[in-house]
XYZ file of C-alpha atoms in Angstrom:
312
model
C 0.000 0.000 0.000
C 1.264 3.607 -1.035
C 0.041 7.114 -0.321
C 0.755 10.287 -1.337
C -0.203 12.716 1.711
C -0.171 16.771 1.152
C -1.276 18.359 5.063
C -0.907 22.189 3.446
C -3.792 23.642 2.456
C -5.354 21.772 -0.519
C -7.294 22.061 -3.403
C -8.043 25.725 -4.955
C -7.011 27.460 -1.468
C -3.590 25.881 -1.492
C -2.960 27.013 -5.171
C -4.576 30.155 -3.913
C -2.177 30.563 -0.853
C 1.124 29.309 -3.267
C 0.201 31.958 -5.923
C -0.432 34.488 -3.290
C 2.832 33.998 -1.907
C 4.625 34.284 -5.343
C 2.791 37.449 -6.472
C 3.896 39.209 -3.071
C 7.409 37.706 -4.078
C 7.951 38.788 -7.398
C 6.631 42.118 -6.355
C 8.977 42.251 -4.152
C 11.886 42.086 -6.580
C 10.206 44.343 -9.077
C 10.488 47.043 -6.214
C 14.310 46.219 -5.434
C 15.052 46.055 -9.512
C 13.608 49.309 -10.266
C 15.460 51.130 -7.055
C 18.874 49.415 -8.152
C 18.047 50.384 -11.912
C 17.853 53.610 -10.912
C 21.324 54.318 -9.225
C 23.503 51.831 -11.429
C 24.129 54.806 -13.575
C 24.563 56.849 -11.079
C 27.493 55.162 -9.533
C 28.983 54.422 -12.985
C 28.950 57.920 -14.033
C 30.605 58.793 -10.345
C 32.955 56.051 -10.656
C 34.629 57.455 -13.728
C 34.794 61.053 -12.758
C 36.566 60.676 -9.342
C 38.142 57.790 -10.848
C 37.395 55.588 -7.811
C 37.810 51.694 -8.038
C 35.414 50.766 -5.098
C 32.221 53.117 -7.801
C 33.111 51.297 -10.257
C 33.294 48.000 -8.543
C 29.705 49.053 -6.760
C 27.945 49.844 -10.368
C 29.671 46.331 -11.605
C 27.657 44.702 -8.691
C 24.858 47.032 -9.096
C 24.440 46.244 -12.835
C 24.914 41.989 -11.818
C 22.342 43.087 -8.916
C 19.774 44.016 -11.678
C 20.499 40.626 -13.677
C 20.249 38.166 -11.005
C 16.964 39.906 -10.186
C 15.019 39.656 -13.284
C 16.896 36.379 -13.061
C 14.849 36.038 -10.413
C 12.015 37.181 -11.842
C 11.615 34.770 -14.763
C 12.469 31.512 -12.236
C 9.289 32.708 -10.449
C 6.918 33.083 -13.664
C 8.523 29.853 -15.940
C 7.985 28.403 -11.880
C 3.993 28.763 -12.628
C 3.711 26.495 -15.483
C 1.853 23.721 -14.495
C 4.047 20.126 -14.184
C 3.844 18.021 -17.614
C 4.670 14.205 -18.700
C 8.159 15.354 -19.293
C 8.440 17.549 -15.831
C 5.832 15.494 -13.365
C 7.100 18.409 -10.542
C 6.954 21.447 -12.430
C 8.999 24.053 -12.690
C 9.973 25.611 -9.480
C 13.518 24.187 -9.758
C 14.060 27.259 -12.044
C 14.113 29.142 -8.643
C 17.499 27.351 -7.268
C 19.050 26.969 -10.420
C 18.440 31.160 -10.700
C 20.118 31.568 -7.178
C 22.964 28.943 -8.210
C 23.351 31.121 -11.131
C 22.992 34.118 -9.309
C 25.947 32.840 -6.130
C 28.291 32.122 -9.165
C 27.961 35.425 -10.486
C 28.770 36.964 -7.566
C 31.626 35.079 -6.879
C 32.918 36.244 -10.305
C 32.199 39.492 -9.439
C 34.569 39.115 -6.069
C 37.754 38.015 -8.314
C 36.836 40.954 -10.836
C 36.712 42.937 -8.036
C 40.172 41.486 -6.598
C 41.695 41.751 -9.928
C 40.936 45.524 -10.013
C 42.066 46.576 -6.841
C 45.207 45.031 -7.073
C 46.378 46.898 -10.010
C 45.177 49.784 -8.144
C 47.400 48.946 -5.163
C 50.291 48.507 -7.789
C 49.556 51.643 -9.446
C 47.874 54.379 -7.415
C 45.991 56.732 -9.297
C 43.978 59.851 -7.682
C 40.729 60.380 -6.774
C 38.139 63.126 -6.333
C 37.161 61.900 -2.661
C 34.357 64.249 -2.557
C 32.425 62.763 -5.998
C 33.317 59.581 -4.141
C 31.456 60.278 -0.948
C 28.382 61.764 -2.591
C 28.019 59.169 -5.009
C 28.549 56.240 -2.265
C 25.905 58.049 0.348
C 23.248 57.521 -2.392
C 24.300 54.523 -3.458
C 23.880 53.202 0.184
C 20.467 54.235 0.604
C 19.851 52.915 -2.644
C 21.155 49.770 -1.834
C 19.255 50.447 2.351
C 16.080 50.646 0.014
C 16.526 47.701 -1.983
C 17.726 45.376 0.734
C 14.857 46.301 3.277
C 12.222 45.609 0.293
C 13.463 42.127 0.482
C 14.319 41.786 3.990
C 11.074 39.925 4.820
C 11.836 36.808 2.283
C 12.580 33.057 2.803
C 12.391 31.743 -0.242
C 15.802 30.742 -1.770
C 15.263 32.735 -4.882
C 14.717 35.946 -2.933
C 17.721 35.213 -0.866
C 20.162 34.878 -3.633
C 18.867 38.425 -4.648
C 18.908 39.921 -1.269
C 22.909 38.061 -0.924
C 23.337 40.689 -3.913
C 22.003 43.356 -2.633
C 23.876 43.256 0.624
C 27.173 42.962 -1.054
C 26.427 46.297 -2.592
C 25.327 47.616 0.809
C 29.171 46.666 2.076
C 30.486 47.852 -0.801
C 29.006 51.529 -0.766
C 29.426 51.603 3.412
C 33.436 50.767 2.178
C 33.274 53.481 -0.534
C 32.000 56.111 2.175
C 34.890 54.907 4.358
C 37.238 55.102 1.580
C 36.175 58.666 0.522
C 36.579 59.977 3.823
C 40.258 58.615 4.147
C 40.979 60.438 0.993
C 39.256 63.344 1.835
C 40.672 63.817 5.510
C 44.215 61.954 5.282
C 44.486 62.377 1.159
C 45.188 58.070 1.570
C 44.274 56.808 -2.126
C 45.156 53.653 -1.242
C 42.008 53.344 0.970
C 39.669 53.054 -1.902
C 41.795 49.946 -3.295
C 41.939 47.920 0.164
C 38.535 48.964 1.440
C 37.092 46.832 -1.970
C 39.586 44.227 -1.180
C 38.295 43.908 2.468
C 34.625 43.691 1.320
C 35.303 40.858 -1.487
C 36.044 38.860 1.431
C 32.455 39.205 2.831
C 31.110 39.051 -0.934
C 33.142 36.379 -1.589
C 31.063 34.880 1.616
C 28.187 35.426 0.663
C 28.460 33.708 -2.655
C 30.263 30.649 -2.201
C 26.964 29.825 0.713
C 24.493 31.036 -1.550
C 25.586 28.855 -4.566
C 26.674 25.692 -1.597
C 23.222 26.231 -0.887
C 21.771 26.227 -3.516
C 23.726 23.666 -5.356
C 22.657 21.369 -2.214
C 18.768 21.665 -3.428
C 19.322 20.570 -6.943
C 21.731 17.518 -5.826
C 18.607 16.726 -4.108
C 20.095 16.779 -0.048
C 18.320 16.451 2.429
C 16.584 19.807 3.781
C 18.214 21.604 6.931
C 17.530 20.593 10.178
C 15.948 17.071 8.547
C 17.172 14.286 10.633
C 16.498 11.214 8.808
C 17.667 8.940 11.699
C 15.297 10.515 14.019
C 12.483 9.803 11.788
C 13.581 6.340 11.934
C 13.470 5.888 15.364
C 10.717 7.777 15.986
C 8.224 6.311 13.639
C 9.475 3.053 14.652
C 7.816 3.864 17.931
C 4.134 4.088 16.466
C 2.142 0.992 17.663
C 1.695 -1.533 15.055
C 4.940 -0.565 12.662
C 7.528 -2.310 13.525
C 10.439 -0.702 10.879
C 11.054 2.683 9.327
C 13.529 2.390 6.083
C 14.208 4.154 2.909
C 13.977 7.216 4.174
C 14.396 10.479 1.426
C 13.627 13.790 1.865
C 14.428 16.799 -0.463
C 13.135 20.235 -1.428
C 12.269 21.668 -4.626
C 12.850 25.119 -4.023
C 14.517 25.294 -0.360
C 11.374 25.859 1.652
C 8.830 22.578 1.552
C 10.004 19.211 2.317
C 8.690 16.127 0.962
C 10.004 12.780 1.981
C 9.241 9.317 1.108
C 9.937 5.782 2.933
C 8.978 2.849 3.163
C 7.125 1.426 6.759
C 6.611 -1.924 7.722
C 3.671 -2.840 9.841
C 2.804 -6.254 12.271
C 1.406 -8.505 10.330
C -2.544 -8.353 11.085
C -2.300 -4.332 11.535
C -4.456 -2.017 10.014
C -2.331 -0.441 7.082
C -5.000 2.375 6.526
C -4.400 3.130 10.386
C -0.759 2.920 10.349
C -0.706 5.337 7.002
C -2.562 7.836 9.247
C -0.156 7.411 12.239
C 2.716 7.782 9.863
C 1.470 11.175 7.756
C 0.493 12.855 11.091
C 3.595 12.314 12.921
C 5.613 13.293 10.182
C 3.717 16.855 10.209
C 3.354 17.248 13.782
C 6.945 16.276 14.975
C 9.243 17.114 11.846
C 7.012 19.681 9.924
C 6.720 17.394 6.631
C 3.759 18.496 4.869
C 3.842 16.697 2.033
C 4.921 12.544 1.934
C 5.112 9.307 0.039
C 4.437 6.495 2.553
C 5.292 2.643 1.030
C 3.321 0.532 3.418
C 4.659 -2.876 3.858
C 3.286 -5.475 5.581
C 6.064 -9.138 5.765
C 9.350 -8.558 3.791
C 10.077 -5.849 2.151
C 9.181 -5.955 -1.826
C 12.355 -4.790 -3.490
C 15.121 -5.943 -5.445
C 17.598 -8.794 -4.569
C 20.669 -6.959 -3.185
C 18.643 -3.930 -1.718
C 20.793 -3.188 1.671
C 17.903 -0.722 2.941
C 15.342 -3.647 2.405
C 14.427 -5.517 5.117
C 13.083 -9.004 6.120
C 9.587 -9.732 7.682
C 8.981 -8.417 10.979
């Protein structure tokens, strides 16, 4: 006996609720995109005139920002398609493979970035501190704007945006440092290092946004899922007597589905023990949506199967 158990809200209010929550999303990024859109230009323009390394580096990120978040933006609509023969879960995996995309980008951004400011460091060059500062104060609020629009997401599409935009927060908070150096102690070599010293915290940022990510489409198992706790704890459920082939994944970061196989006594109620089973697995581990293989003697699988086990 198998079952397929979904304990979210179903039918046309749990399409309802999903949509609902996507809409709010993408609107979300459509606010951050247009603030960034707005100032990339901005700090380009600056970045050339007082010659500064850590503008320039800021409307490099700025300009990736505004990719990776109609990036973004598409994962979330192509997302909506309903599933097919050839893709039986969709499409949300577009929404990981954006923010993969997205934590690889900025991690090419950091060496860019690296790149630059060494040849800076090698060759100093001057810069007007105080086209620097004003350009980096608005850049930061741009960037203040942007990030707070998206402060209130969990998905793992959003993040990878908002792991953008907080890398251009750092790096205008290090231009305003940088400007005032040069504009108080004349040090030109500030604007060099200070990019250097936030590549490291890009740099961050991107390599656990794309290890994240990266996780999700390998298929691992959610965080905080403990698949030898559900083991043990299932096993505890009167009348099932073994908990084995245990998987659990995530197609987008946030809902987990799992599927196992459970052995019963022989003489239980398998309709009873499927109930057990799907309720415990919501109420104790959160799992909303599962796959439950009831077996009841040995279990039915190939020859060779090491997870497969013998009668109770």
């Amino acid at each position: 006996m198998t079952a397929a158990t979904d304990r979210s809200p179903s039918g046309h209010d749990h399409a309802h609720h999903h949509h609902k929550g996507e809409a709010a999303s993408e609107r979300r990024l459509w606010a951050a995109l247009s603030i960034l859109a707005a100032f990339t230009l901005v700090e380009a323009i600056g970045g050339f005139w007082s010659r500064s390394i850590a503008l320039l580096a800021e409307a490099a990120h700025m300009l990736a920002d505004c990719g990776s978040l109609i990036l973004a933006v598409i994962a979330i609509r192509v997302g909506r398609r309903p599933a097919s023969y050839h893709r039986t879960y969709g499409n949300r995996r577009y929404q990981p493979l954006a923010a993969y995309t997205n934590g690889l980008l900025l991690l090419a951004i950091t060496v860019a970035v690296v790149f630059e400011a060494v040849q800076r460091l090698a060759s100093p060059a001057q810069v007007n501190g105080r086209v620097m500062f004003a350009v980096a104060v608005a850049g930061g609020i741009a960037n203040l704007a942007a990030f707070l629009v998206l402060s209130g997401a969990s998905s793992l599409n959003e993040r990878g945006a908002r792991a953008h935009i907080l890398s251009d927060l750092l790096g205008s908070v290090a231009a305003t440092a940088g400007a005032v150096l040069i504009l108080v102690f004349g040090w030109v070599e500030a604007d060099p290092l200070l990019s250097l010293a936030v590549s490291v915290l890009i740099f961050r940022s991107g390599w656990r946004l794309t290890a994240d990510s990266a996780h999700i489409l390998l298929e691992g198992s959610p965080s905080g899922f403990d698949a030898q706790a559900v083991e043990r704890e299932l096993g505890d459920i009167p009348d099932v007597c073994g908990i084995h082939h245990v998987h659990a994944w995530s197609l987008t970061g946030e809902k987990v589905m799992v599927t196992l196989h459970a052995q019963i006594n022989e003489g239980a109620d398998g309709d009873v023990a499927l109930t057990e089973v799907t309720d415990f697995l919501y109420r104790r581990f959160g799992v909303d949506h599962a796959t439950v293989q009831i077996e009841e003697g040995a279990c039915p699988s190939p020859s060779g199967d090491t997870q497969c086990r013998g009668a109770c």
